[in-house]
Each structure stands twice: as structure tokens, then as C-alpha cells.
């Protein structure tokens, strides 16, 4: 009986150590926040219209700020998962998200999610390609696609026609506005 109790105690002790080790392993290495800078898309669009151009460039920083704004407005991304901090990097048509999350309101963890970006009028949609917690792969099905609302930030007369992915930037091409749309946009 004494050997059984000692064995049980050792198993419980090892389970506790393993649990603490797992919590230590998944905890975020870097402190991230959801603070973002406003992206002056409306001002840029008006300037673009004044130059009689239909093209606008969104930089890596612009997309980082727009994605953070989207998360700050709705940090609860999946059932039981709340984002507490994020940083995003653009790599062609891929958006790499480094997320600090809180699972079930008590387990802090770090997730790396790679999304493929695509334009779905009127927003930019990020579809999950790969998800990891540290170096441990996670099923893509655990995470849903994210919407980055770009059209909401633009003046109403402007409509995006297409997007072209480049190194560290996205080229946005607008539909040719009517004369009435241009007058409304420029305020004439």
C-alpha cells in the first residue's frame, strides 16, 4: 500500500511539473499590445483624386495598423480566445500574425498564424494557411478567416477595383469615379 501511495504521489508530482512546463512553454516571449496608429486613408484618397490618379499604396505599417484596429475593436477572435497583443508583417500576399492571446481567461499563449490575403469587395480578407503555438502546429480549422475593413476607412464615392501584392506593400487600384463622385470627393 505504501508503494502504491508513493507511486501515485510521484505521478501527480510529474503531472504537475509537466503542466507547469507546458504553461511556461506556451507563454508569450514578447510583450505585444493592440495600440495602433490611425491610417489616414481618407486624406490619401482625396490627395490621390486631386492628382487624378487611381492608385494608392498601402505599406506594411498601414496593414499592421489596420489589422490591429480590427482586433482592438473585436479582440475575441475564437471561442474562448481573446487577443491581448499583436504584430503583423506582410510577405507578398501573405500576412504573418504574431498574436499574444489569453485562452479561457487564464492561460496566456503566443500564436503565429499565416494568412493569405485576398480582396473580397468591400474588404480585405485573410484566410488561414498555417497556425502554430511556438513550434507546435495547430489545425487550421481552429481559426476562422479575418476581415480587415479597408472600405470603411475610404470616402464613399471611391470603390476599390483590385489589389496587387508586392514586397512590403499592397497596390490598391480604384474604379474610375464619375465627375459627380470627384466633385463630392474633392468638395467642389
Short mmCIF file of N, CA and C in Angstrom, two decimals:
data_model
loop_
_atom_site.label_atom_id
_atom_site.label_comp_id
_atom_site.label_asym_id
_atom_site.label_seq_id
_atom_site.Cartn_x
_atom_site.Cartn_y
_atom_site.Cartn_z
N UNK A 1 0.83 -1.20 0.00
CA UNK A 1 0.00 0.00 0.00
C UNK A 1 0.86 1.26 0.00
N UNK A 2 1.97 1.20 0.75
CA UNK A 2 2.87 2.35 0.83
C UNK A 2 3.48 2.63 -0.55
N UNK A 3 3.87 1.56 -1.29
CA UNK A 3 4.44 1.73 -2.61
C UNK A 3 3.42 2.34 -3.57
N UNK A 4 2.17 1.95 -3.44
CA UNK A 4 1.11 2.49 -4.28
C UNK A 4 0.93 3.98 -4.02
N UNK A 5 0.92 4.40 -2.78
CA UNK A 5 0.78 5.83 -2.45
C UNK A 5 1.98 6.62 -2.95
N UNK A 6 3.18 6.06 -2.81
CA UNK A 6 4.38 6.75 -3.29
C UNK A 6 4.32 6.87 -4.81
N UNK A 7 3.93 5.81 -5.48
CA UNK A 7 3.81 5.84 -6.94
C UNK A 7 2.77 6.87 -7.38
N UNK A 8 1.64 6.90 -6.70
CA UNK A 8 0.59 7.87 -7.01
C UNK A 8 1.09 9.30 -6.80
N UNK A 9 1.79 9.53 -5.69
CA UNK A 9 2.35 10.85 -5.40
C UNK A 9 3.34 11.26 -6.49
N UNK A 10 4.21 10.35 -6.92
CA UNK A 10 5.20 10.64 -7.96
C UNK A 10 4.49 10.97 -9.27
N UNK A 11 3.43 10.23 -9.64
CA UNK A 11 2.68 10.50 -10.86
C UNK A 11 2.01 11.87 -10.82
N UNK A 12 1.39 12.20 -9.69
CA UNK A 12 0.75 13.51 -9.54
C UNK A 12 1.81 14.61 -9.62
N UNK A 13 2.94 14.41 -8.95
CA UNK A 13 4.02 15.39 -8.98
C UNK A 13 4.53 15.60 -10.40
N UNK A 14 4.74 14.51 -11.15
CA UNK A 14 5.19 14.61 -12.55
C UNK A 14 4.15 15.29 -13.43
N UNK A 15 2.88 15.02 -13.19
CA UNK A 15 1.81 15.66 -13.96
C UNK A 15 1.79 17.17 -13.70
N UNK A 16 1.97 17.57 -12.45
CA UNK A 16 2.01 18.99 -12.11
C UNK A 16 3.22 19.65 -12.77
N UNK A 17 4.36 19.01 -12.69
CA UNK A 17 5.58 19.56 -13.32
C UNK A 17 5.37 19.68 -14.84
N UNK A 18 4.79 18.67 -15.45
CA UNK A 18 4.53 18.70 -16.90
C UNK A 18 3.56 19.84 -17.24
N UNK A 19 2.53 20.03 -16.44
CA UNK A 19 1.56 21.10 -16.67
C UNK A 19 2.20 22.48 -16.55
N UNK A 20 3.01 22.66 -15.51
CA UNK A 20 3.71 23.94 -15.33
C UNK A 20 4.67 24.17 -16.49
N UNK A 21 5.36 23.12 -16.90
CA UNK A 21 6.29 23.23 -18.03
C UNK A 21 5.56 23.61 -19.31
N UNK A 22 4.40 23.01 -19.54
CA UNK A 22 3.61 23.32 -20.74
C UNK A 22 3.14 24.78 -20.71
N UNK A 23 2.68 25.25 -19.55
CA UNK A 23 2.25 26.65 -19.43
C UNK A 23 3.42 27.60 -19.66
N UNK A 24 4.59 27.24 -19.15
CA UNK A 24 5.77 28.07 -19.34
C UNK A 24 6.17 28.09 -20.81
N UNK A 25 6.05 26.94 -21.49
CA UNK A 25 6.43 26.83 -22.89
C UNK A 25 5.55 27.70 -23.80
N UNK A 26 4.24 27.71 -23.57
CA UNK A 26 3.32 28.42 -24.47
C UNK A 26 3.20 29.91 -24.16
N UNK A 27 3.71 30.35 -23.03
CA UNK A 27 3.55 31.76 -22.68
C UNK A 27 4.31 32.64 -23.68
N UNK A 28 3.81 33.83 -23.94
CA UNK A 28 4.44 34.72 -24.91
C UNK A 28 5.86 35.12 -24.50
N UNK A 29 6.75 35.17 -25.49
CA UNK A 29 8.13 35.59 -25.25
C UNK A 29 8.26 37.11 -25.28
N UNK A 30 7.37 37.74 -26.01
CA UNK A 30 7.46 39.18 -26.26
C UNK A 30 6.14 39.84 -25.87
N UNK A 31 6.23 40.98 -25.24
CA UNK A 31 5.02 41.72 -24.88
C UNK A 31 4.53 42.49 -26.10
N UNK A 32 3.29 42.25 -26.47
CA UNK A 32 2.67 42.94 -27.60
C UNK A 32 1.40 43.62 -27.13
N UNK A 33 1.03 44.68 -27.80
CA UNK A 33 -0.20 45.39 -27.46
C UNK A 33 -1.11 45.51 -28.68
N UNK A 34 -2.24 46.13 -28.47
CA UNK A 34 -3.19 46.36 -29.56
C UNK A 34 -3.28 47.85 -29.92
N UNK A 35 -2.32 48.64 -29.42
CA UNK A 35 -2.30 50.06 -29.78
C UNK A 35 -1.95 50.18 -31.26
N UNK A 36 -2.60 51.10 -31.93
CA UNK A 36 -2.37 51.29 -33.36
C UNK A 36 -2.42 52.77 -33.69
N UNK A 37 -1.83 53.12 -34.82
CA UNK A 37 -1.91 54.48 -35.33
C UNK A 37 -3.00 54.51 -36.39
N UNK A 38 -3.76 55.58 -36.40
CA UNK A 38 -4.78 55.74 -37.44
C UNK A 38 -4.11 55.85 -38.80
N UNK A 39 -4.65 55.18 -39.78
CA UNK A 39 -4.14 55.25 -41.15
C UNK A 39 -5.01 56.27 -41.89
N UNK A 40 -4.41 57.37 -42.36
CA UNK A 40 -5.20 58.44 -42.99
C UNK A 40 -5.62 58.10 -44.42
N UNK A 41 -6.38 57.02 -44.57
CA UNK A 41 -6.78 56.59 -45.91
C UNK A 41 -7.65 57.62 -46.61
N UNK A 42 -8.51 58.28 -45.86
CA UNK A 42 -9.39 59.28 -46.47
C UNK A 42 -8.56 60.42 -47.05
N UNK A 43 -7.60 60.93 -46.29
CA UNK A 43 -6.74 62.01 -46.78
C UNK A 43 -5.92 61.58 -47.98
N UNK A 44 -5.38 60.36 -47.92
CA UNK A 44 -4.60 59.84 -49.04
C UNK A 44 -5.46 59.69 -50.30
N UNK A 45 -6.70 59.25 -50.11
CA UNK A 45 -7.60 59.06 -51.24
C UNK A 45 -7.96 60.40 -51.88
N UNK A 46 -8.19 61.41 -51.06
CA UNK A 46 -8.51 62.75 -51.59
C UNK A 46 -7.30 63.30 -52.34
N UNK A 47 -6.11 63.11 -51.78
CA UNK A 47 -4.89 63.56 -52.45
C UNK A 47 -4.71 62.82 -53.78
N UNK A 48 -5.00 61.52 -53.78
CA UNK A 48 -4.91 60.70 -54.99
C UNK A 48 -5.87 61.24 -56.06
N UNK A 49 -7.09 61.57 -55.66
CA UNK A 49 -8.08 62.10 -56.61
C UNK A 49 -7.64 63.45 -57.16
N UNK A 50 -7.05 64.29 -56.32
CA UNK A 50 -6.57 65.60 -56.77
C UNK A 50 -5.44 65.44 -57.80
N UNK A 51 -4.65 64.40 -57.67
CA UNK A 51 -3.56 64.14 -58.62
C UNK A 51 -4.07 63.41 -59.86
N UNK A 52 -5.37 63.12 -59.89
CA UNK A 52 -6.00 62.40 -61.00
C UNK A 52 -5.40 61.01 -61.17
N UNK A 53 -5.17 60.36 -60.07
CA UNK A 53 -4.60 59.01 -60.08
C UNK A 53 -5.65 58.03 -59.57
N UNK A 54 -5.53 56.78 -59.94
CA UNK A 54 -6.44 55.74 -59.45
C UNK A 54 -5.72 54.73 -58.58
N UNK A 55 -4.45 55.01 -58.25
CA UNK A 55 -3.65 54.06 -57.48
C UNK A 55 -3.24 54.61 -56.13
N UNK A 56 -3.23 53.72 -55.15
CA UNK A 56 -2.86 54.06 -53.78
C UNK A 56 -2.01 52.91 -53.24
N UNK A 57 -0.98 53.23 -52.47
CA UNK A 57 -0.12 52.20 -51.90
C UNK A 57 -0.39 52.09 -50.40
N UNK A 58 -0.62 50.86 -49.94
CA UNK A 58 -0.70 50.56 -48.51
C UNK A 58 0.59 49.86 -48.12
N UNK A 59 1.28 50.40 -47.13
CA UNK A 59 2.55 49.82 -46.70
C UNK A 59 2.31 48.72 -45.66
N UNK A 60 3.39 48.04 -45.34
CA UNK A 60 3.39 47.03 -44.29
C UNK A 60 2.86 47.63 -42.98
N UNK A 61 3.32 48.84 -42.65
CA UNK A 61 2.86 49.52 -41.42
C UNK A 61 1.36 49.84 -41.49
N UNK A 62 0.88 50.26 -42.67
CA UNK A 62 -0.54 50.55 -42.82
C UNK A 62 -1.38 49.31 -42.53
N UNK A 63 -0.99 48.18 -43.13
CA UNK A 63 -1.75 46.94 -42.90
C UNK A 63 -1.64 46.49 -41.44
N UNK A 64 -0.47 46.66 -40.83
CA UNK A 64 -0.30 46.33 -39.41
C UNK A 64 -1.29 47.14 -38.57
N UNK A 65 -1.37 48.44 -38.83
CA UNK A 65 -2.28 49.30 -38.07
C UNK A 65 -3.75 48.99 -38.34
N UNK A 66 -4.10 48.73 -39.60
CA UNK A 66 -5.49 48.39 -39.92
C UNK A 66 -5.90 47.05 -39.29
N UNK A 67 -5.01 46.07 -39.31
CA UNK A 67 -5.30 44.77 -38.70
C UNK A 67 -5.41 44.89 -37.18
N UNK A 68 -4.51 45.69 -36.56
CA UNK A 68 -4.59 45.90 -35.11
C UNK A 68 -5.89 46.61 -34.73
N UNK A 69 -6.29 47.59 -35.55
CA UNK A 69 -7.54 48.29 -35.27
C UNK A 69 -8.71 47.32 -35.31
N UNK A 70 -8.71 46.42 -36.29
CA UNK A 70 -9.77 45.42 -36.40
C UNK A 70 -9.79 44.52 -35.16
N UNK A 71 -8.62 44.12 -34.67
CA UNK A 71 -8.55 43.29 -33.46
C UNK A 71 -8.91 44.08 -32.21
N UNK A 72 -8.49 45.33 -32.13
CA UNK A 72 -8.81 46.15 -30.96
C UNK A 72 -10.32 46.34 -30.84
N UNK A 73 -11.00 46.45 -31.99
CA UNK A 73 -12.45 46.60 -31.99
C UNK A 73 -13.15 45.30 -31.60
N UNK A 74 -12.54 44.16 -31.88
CA UNK A 74 -13.13 42.86 -31.56
C UNK A 74 -12.01 41.86 -31.21
N UNK A 75 -11.49 41.92 -29.97
CA UNK A 75 -10.36 41.07 -29.59
C UNK A 75 -10.72 39.60 -29.37
N UNK A 76 -11.99 39.28 -29.24
CA UNK A 76 -12.41 37.89 -29.04
C UNK A 76 -12.50 37.23 -30.42
N UNK A 77 -11.42 36.55 -30.82
CA UNK A 77 -11.34 36.05 -32.19
C UNK A 77 -11.93 34.66 -32.38
N UNK A 78 -11.86 33.84 -31.40
CA UNK A 78 -12.43 32.49 -31.45
C UNK A 78 -13.05 32.21 -30.09
N UNK A 79 -13.81 31.15 -29.99
CA UNK A 79 -14.46 30.82 -28.72
C UNK A 79 -13.40 30.58 -27.64
N UNK A 80 -13.43 31.40 -26.62
CA UNK A 80 -12.51 31.25 -25.50
C UNK A 80 -11.13 31.84 -25.72
N UNK A 81 -10.89 32.46 -26.88
CA UNK A 81 -9.57 33.05 -27.18
C UNK A 81 -9.72 34.55 -27.38
N UNK A 82 -9.01 35.32 -26.57
CA UNK A 82 -9.02 36.77 -26.66
C UNK A 82 -7.60 37.23 -26.98
N UNK A 83 -7.46 38.06 -28.00
CA UNK A 83 -6.15 38.59 -28.37
C UNK A 83 -5.81 39.75 -27.44
N UNK A 84 -4.62 39.70 -26.84
CA UNK A 84 -4.17 40.77 -25.94
C UNK A 84 -3.09 41.62 -26.59
N UNK A 85 -2.49 41.13 -27.67
CA UNK A 85 -1.45 41.88 -28.36
C UNK A 85 -1.18 41.26 -29.71
N UNK A 86 -0.69 42.08 -30.65
CA UNK A 86 -0.46 41.56 -31.99
C UNK A 86 0.56 42.40 -32.74
N UNK A 87 1.22 41.74 -33.68
CA UNK A 87 2.02 42.43 -34.68
C UNK A 87 1.89 41.65 -35.98
N UNK A 88 1.88 42.39 -37.09
CA UNK A 88 1.66 41.78 -38.39
C UNK A 88 2.78 42.17 -39.33
N UNK A 89 3.13 41.24 -40.22
CA UNK A 89 4.14 41.51 -41.24
C UNK A 89 3.60 41.01 -42.58
N UNK A 90 3.84 41.78 -43.61
CA UNK A 90 3.37 41.45 -44.95
C UNK A 90 4.50 40.79 -45.73
N UNK A 91 4.19 39.66 -46.37
CA UNK A 91 5.15 38.96 -47.22
C UNK A 91 4.43 38.56 -48.50
N UNK A 92 4.47 39.45 -49.49
CA UNK A 92 3.70 39.22 -50.71
C UNK A 92 2.23 39.24 -50.39
N UNK A 93 1.51 38.16 -50.76
CA UNK A 93 0.08 38.08 -50.46
C UNK A 93 -0.19 37.36 -49.13
N UNK A 94 0.86 37.21 -48.34
CA UNK A 94 0.71 36.56 -47.03
C UNK A 94 0.87 37.59 -45.91
N UNK A 95 0.04 37.42 -44.91
CA UNK A 95 0.11 38.25 -43.72
C UNK A 95 0.47 37.34 -42.56
N UNK A 96 1.61 37.60 -41.93
CA UNK A 96 2.06 36.77 -40.81
C UNK A 96 1.68 37.50 -39.53
N UNK A 97 0.87 36.84 -38.72
CA UNK A 97 0.38 37.42 -37.47
C UNK A 97 1.08 36.76 -36.30
N UNK A 98 1.66 37.57 -35.44
CA UNK A 98 2.23 37.11 -34.18
C UNK A 98 1.28 37.62 -33.10
N UNK A 99 0.55 36.70 -32.46
CA UNK A 99 -0.51 37.09 -31.54
C UNK A 99 -0.25 36.60 -30.13
N UNK A 100 -0.41 37.49 -29.18
CA UNK A 100 -0.46 37.09 -27.77
C UNK A 100 -1.94 36.95 -27.44
N UNK A 101 -2.30 35.80 -26.89
CA UNK A 101 -3.70 35.53 -26.60
C UNK A 101 -3.88 35.07 -25.16
N UNK A 102 -5.10 35.14 -24.73
CA UNK A 102 -5.48 34.62 -23.42
C UNK A 102 -6.58 33.59 -23.67
N UNK A 103 -6.30 32.34 -23.29
CA UNK A 103 -7.24 31.26 -23.52
C UNK A 103 -8.02 31.00 -22.24
N UNK A 104 -9.34 30.97 -22.36
CA UNK A 104 -10.24 30.72 -21.23
C UNK A 104 -9.97 31.66 -20.05
N UNK A 105 -9.56 32.87 -20.34
CA UNK A 105 -9.31 33.93 -19.34
C UNK A 105 -8.20 33.61 -18.34
N UNK A 106 -7.36 32.59 -18.62
CA UNK A 106 -6.30 32.36 -17.64
C UNK A 106 -5.00 31.78 -18.19
N UNK A 107 -4.97 31.31 -19.43
CA UNK A 107 -3.72 30.76 -19.98
C UNK A 107 -3.20 31.69 -21.07
N UNK A 108 -2.10 32.44 -20.79
CA UNK A 108 -1.51 33.27 -21.83
C UNK A 108 -0.69 32.40 -22.78
N UNK A 109 -0.79 32.70 -24.07
CA UNK A 109 -0.06 31.91 -25.06
C UNK A 109 0.31 32.81 -26.24
N UNK A 110 1.24 32.31 -27.05
CA UNK A 110 1.66 33.01 -28.26
C UNK A 110 1.30 32.15 -29.46
N UNK A 111 0.64 32.75 -30.44
CA UNK A 111 0.27 32.06 -31.67
C UNK A 111 0.91 32.77 -32.86
N UNK A 112 1.32 31.98 -33.83
CA UNK A 112 1.78 32.52 -35.10
C UNK A 112 0.83 31.97 -36.16
N UNK A 113 0.14 32.87 -36.83
CA UNK A 113 -0.83 32.46 -37.86
C UNK A 113 -0.43 33.13 -39.18
N UNK A 114 -0.34 32.32 -40.21
CA UNK A 114 -0.05 32.84 -41.54
C UNK A 114 -1.34 32.83 -42.35
N UNK A 115 -1.67 33.99 -42.88
CA UNK A 115 -2.88 34.16 -43.68
C UNK A 115 -2.52 34.44 -45.13
N UNK A 116 -3.39 34.06 -46.04
CA UNK A 116 -3.30 34.50 -47.43
C UNK A 116 -4.32 35.61 -47.59
N UNK A 117 -3.88 36.74 -48.11
CA UNK A 117 -4.77 37.89 -48.30
C UNK A 117 -5.45 37.82 -49.66
N UNK A 118 -6.72 38.20 -49.66
CA UNK A 118 -7.44 38.31 -50.93
C UNK A 118 -8.45 39.44 -50.79
N UNK A 119 -8.76 40.02 -51.92
CA UNK A 119 -9.73 41.11 -51.96
C UNK A 119 -11.11 40.53 -52.20
N UNK A 120 -12.02 40.84 -51.29
CA UNK A 120 -13.41 40.44 -51.43
C UNK A 120 -14.23 41.69 -51.15
N UNK A 121 -14.67 42.34 -52.19
CA UNK A 121 -15.32 43.63 -52.11
C UNK A 121 -16.35 43.65 -50.98
N UNK A 122 -16.29 44.55 -50.03
CA UNK A 122 -15.50 45.77 -49.95
C UNK A 122 -14.32 45.67 -48.98
N UNK A 123 -13.89 44.47 -48.61
CA UNK A 123 -12.86 44.33 -47.59
C UNK A 123 -11.71 43.43 -48.02
N UNK A 124 -10.66 43.50 -47.24
CA UNK A 124 -9.52 42.61 -47.39
C UNK A 124 -9.78 41.43 -46.46
N UNK A 125 -9.70 40.22 -46.99
CA UNK A 125 -9.99 39.02 -46.20
C UNK A 125 -8.70 38.22 -46.05
N UNK A 126 -8.43 37.78 -44.82
CA UNK A 126 -7.25 36.98 -44.53
C UNK A 126 -7.71 35.55 -44.22
N UNK A 127 -7.28 34.61 -45.08
CA UNK A 127 -7.66 33.19 -44.94
C UNK A 127 -6.48 32.44 -44.32
N UNK A 128 -6.76 31.63 -43.31
CA UNK A 128 -5.70 30.92 -42.59
C UNK A 128 -5.02 29.88 -43.48
N UNK A 129 -3.69 29.98 -43.55
CA UNK A 129 -2.87 28.99 -44.25
C UNK A 129 -2.20 28.03 -43.27
N UNK A 130 -1.75 28.60 -42.15
CA UNK A 130 -0.99 27.82 -41.17
C UNK A 130 -1.13 28.47 -39.80
N UNK A 131 -1.18 27.63 -38.78
CA UNK A 131 -1.25 28.13 -37.40
C UNK A 131 -0.31 27.31 -36.53
N UNK A 132 0.41 28.01 -35.64
CA UNK A 132 1.33 27.34 -34.73
C UNK A 132 1.27 28.01 -33.36
N UNK A 133 1.53 27.22 -32.34
CA UNK A 133 1.76 27.73 -31.00
C UNK A 133 3.21 27.38 -30.71
N UNK A 134 4.06 28.40 -30.72
CA UNK A 134 5.52 28.20 -30.69
C UNK A 134 5.86 27.36 -31.91
N UNK A 135 6.43 26.18 -31.75
CA UNK A 135 6.77 25.33 -32.90
C UNK A 135 5.79 24.18 -33.09
N UNK A 136 4.69 24.20 -32.37
CA UNK A 136 3.71 23.12 -32.43
C UNK A 136 2.60 23.49 -33.42
N UNK A 137 2.47 22.74 -34.52
CA UNK A 137 1.41 23.04 -35.50
C UNK A 137 0.02 22.84 -34.89
N UNK A 138 -0.89 23.71 -35.27
CA UNK A 138 -2.28 23.63 -34.82
C UNK A 138 -3.17 23.44 -36.05
N UNK A 139 -4.31 22.79 -35.88
CA UNK A 139 -5.23 22.63 -37.03
C UNK A 139 -5.75 23.98 -37.51
N UNK A 140 -5.73 24.19 -38.82
CA UNK A 140 -6.24 25.45 -39.40
C UNK A 140 -7.70 25.66 -39.06
N UNK A 141 -8.43 24.56 -38.91
CA UNK A 141 -9.87 24.64 -38.65
C UNK A 141 -10.18 25.32 -37.31
N UNK A 142 -9.18 25.43 -36.43
CA UNK A 142 -9.40 26.09 -35.14
C UNK A 142 -9.62 27.59 -35.29
N UNK A 143 -9.20 28.14 -36.44
CA UNK A 143 -9.21 29.59 -36.63
C UNK A 143 -10.00 29.96 -37.87
N UNK A 144 -10.76 31.03 -37.75
CA UNK A 144 -11.57 31.49 -38.89
C UNK A 144 -10.84 32.60 -39.63
N UNK A 145 -11.33 32.91 -40.81
CA UNK A 145 -10.73 33.99 -41.57
C UNK A 145 -10.99 35.32 -40.88
N UNK A 146 -10.12 36.29 -41.13
CA UNK A 146 -10.24 37.61 -40.54
C UNK A 146 -10.58 38.62 -41.64
N UNK A 147 -11.37 39.60 -41.29
CA UNK A 147 -11.72 40.67 -42.23
C UNK A 147 -11.02 41.95 -41.78
N UNK A 148 -10.31 42.56 -42.72
CA UNK A 148 -9.67 43.86 -42.46
C UNK A 148 -10.46 44.88 -43.26
N UNK A 149 -11.29 45.68 -42.58
CA UNK A 149 -12.21 46.59 -43.28
C UNK A 149 -11.51 47.83 -43.82
N UNK A 150 -11.11 47.77 -45.08
CA UNK A 150 -10.44 48.92 -45.70
C UNK A 150 -11.48 49.90 -46.24
N UNK A 151 -12.52 49.39 -46.86
CA UNK A 151 -13.52 50.26 -47.49
C UNK A 151 -14.18 51.21 -46.49
N UNK A 152 -14.29 50.78 -45.23
CA UNK A 152 -14.90 51.64 -44.21
C UNK A 152 -14.08 52.91 -43.97
N UNK A 153 -12.79 52.84 -44.25
CA UNK A 153 -11.88 53.96 -44.00
C UNK A 153 -11.80 54.93 -45.17
N UNK A 154 -12.43 54.58 -46.29
CA UNK A 154 -12.33 55.40 -47.50
C UNK A 154 -13.57 56.27 -47.70
N UNK A 155 -13.42 57.38 -48.43
CA UNK A 155 -14.59 58.18 -48.77
C UNK A 155 -15.58 57.35 -49.59
N UNK A 156 -16.86 57.53 -49.38
CA UNK A 156 -17.89 56.71 -50.02
C UNK A 156 -17.87 56.70 -51.55
N UNK A 157 -17.53 57.80 -52.24
CA UNK A 157 -17.55 57.74 -53.70
C UNK A 157 -16.49 56.80 -54.30
N UNK A 158 -15.45 56.51 -53.55
CA UNK A 158 -14.38 55.67 -54.08
C UNK A 158 -14.69 54.19 -53.87
N UNK A 159 -14.50 53.42 -54.92
CA UNK A 159 -14.71 51.97 -54.87
C UNK A 159 -13.43 51.30 -55.35
N UNK A 160 -12.96 50.32 -54.58
CA UNK A 160 -11.74 49.61 -54.95
C UNK A 160 -12.06 48.61 -56.06
N UNK A 161 -11.21 48.61 -57.08
CA UNK A 161 -11.36 47.68 -58.19
C UNK A 161 -10.52 46.43 -57.97
N UNK A 162 -9.25 46.63 -57.56
CA UNK A 162 -8.37 45.47 -57.38
C UNK A 162 -7.23 45.82 -56.44
N UNK A 163 -6.52 44.76 -56.04
CA UNK A 163 -5.33 44.92 -55.21
C UNK A 163 -4.21 44.08 -55.80
N UNK A 164 -3.01 44.60 -55.71
CA UNK A 164 -1.84 43.89 -56.22
C UNK A 164 -0.81 43.81 -55.10
N UNK A 165 -0.37 42.60 -54.80
CA UNK A 165 0.54 42.37 -53.68
C UNK A 165 1.98 42.55 -54.14
N UNK A 166 2.76 43.28 -53.36
CA UNK A 166 4.17 43.49 -53.65
C UNK A 166 5.01 43.21 -52.41
N UNK A 167 6.27 43.53 -52.48
CA UNK A 167 7.16 43.33 -51.33
C UNK A 167 6.92 44.44 -50.31
N UNK A 168 6.31 44.11 -49.19
CA UNK A 168 6.09 45.07 -48.12
C UNK A 168 5.03 46.11 -48.41
N UNK A 169 4.23 45.91 -49.46
CA UNK A 169 3.18 46.87 -49.77
C UNK A 169 2.08 46.22 -50.60
N UNK A 170 0.96 46.91 -50.61
CA UNK A 170 -0.17 46.47 -51.43
C UNK A 170 -0.59 47.66 -52.30
N UNK A 171 -0.66 47.43 -53.60
CA UNK A 171 -1.13 48.46 -54.51
C UNK A 171 -2.64 48.35 -54.65
N UNK A 172 -3.32 49.45 -54.40
CA UNK A 172 -4.78 49.48 -54.48
C UNK A 172 -5.17 50.30 -55.71
N UNK A 173 -5.96 49.70 -56.58
CA UNK A 173 -6.45 50.40 -57.77
C UNK A 173 -7.95 50.63 -57.61
N UNK A 174 -8.35 51.88 -57.83
CA UNK A 174 -9.75 52.27 -57.68
C UNK A 174 -10.45 52.28 -59.02
N UNK A 175 -11.77 52.09 -58.99
CA UNK A 175 -12.59 52.25 -60.18
C UNK A 175 -12.58 53.73 -60.55
N UNK A 176 -12.68 53.98 -61.83
CA UNK A 176 -12.69 55.36 -62.29
C UNK A 176 -13.97 56.04 -61.78
N UNK A 177 -13.81 57.10 -60.95
CA UNK A 177 -15.01 57.76 -60.42
C UNK A 177 -15.64 58.67 -61.47
N UNK A 178 -16.93 58.89 -61.33
CA UNK A 178 -17.63 59.82 -62.22
C UNK A 178 -17.27 61.25 -61.83
N UNK A 179 -17.61 62.19 -62.69
CA UNK A 179 -17.35 63.61 -62.40
C UNK A 179 -18.06 64.02 -61.11
N UNK A 180 -19.27 63.55 -60.94
CA UNK A 180 -20.04 63.86 -59.73
C UNK A 180 -19.34 63.30 -58.48
N UNK A 181 -18.81 62.08 -58.60
CA UNK A 181 -18.07 61.47 -57.48
C UNK A 181 -16.83 62.28 -57.15
N UNK A 182 -16.10 62.74 -58.17
CA UNK A 182 -14.90 63.54 -57.95
C UNK A 182 -15.25 64.87 -57.27
N UNK A 183 -16.32 65.51 -57.71
CA UNK A 183 -16.74 66.76 -57.09
C UNK A 183 -17.10 66.54 -55.62
N UNK A 184 -17.79 65.46 -55.35
CA UNK A 184 -18.17 65.15 -53.97
C UNK A 184 -16.92 64.84 -53.14
N UNK A 185 -15.97 64.16 -53.72
CA UNK A 185 -14.75 63.76 -53.04
C UNK A 185 -13.87 64.96 -52.70
N UNK A 186 -13.68 65.82 -53.69
CA UNK A 186 -12.79 66.98 -53.52
C UNK A 186 -13.50 68.12 -52.81
N UNK A 187 -14.82 68.09 -52.81
CA UNK A 187 -15.59 69.12 -52.11
C UNK A 187 -15.87 70.32 -53.00
N UNK A 188 -15.91 70.08 -54.30
CA UNK A 188 -16.14 71.18 -55.23
C UNK A 188 -17.56 71.32 -55.65
#
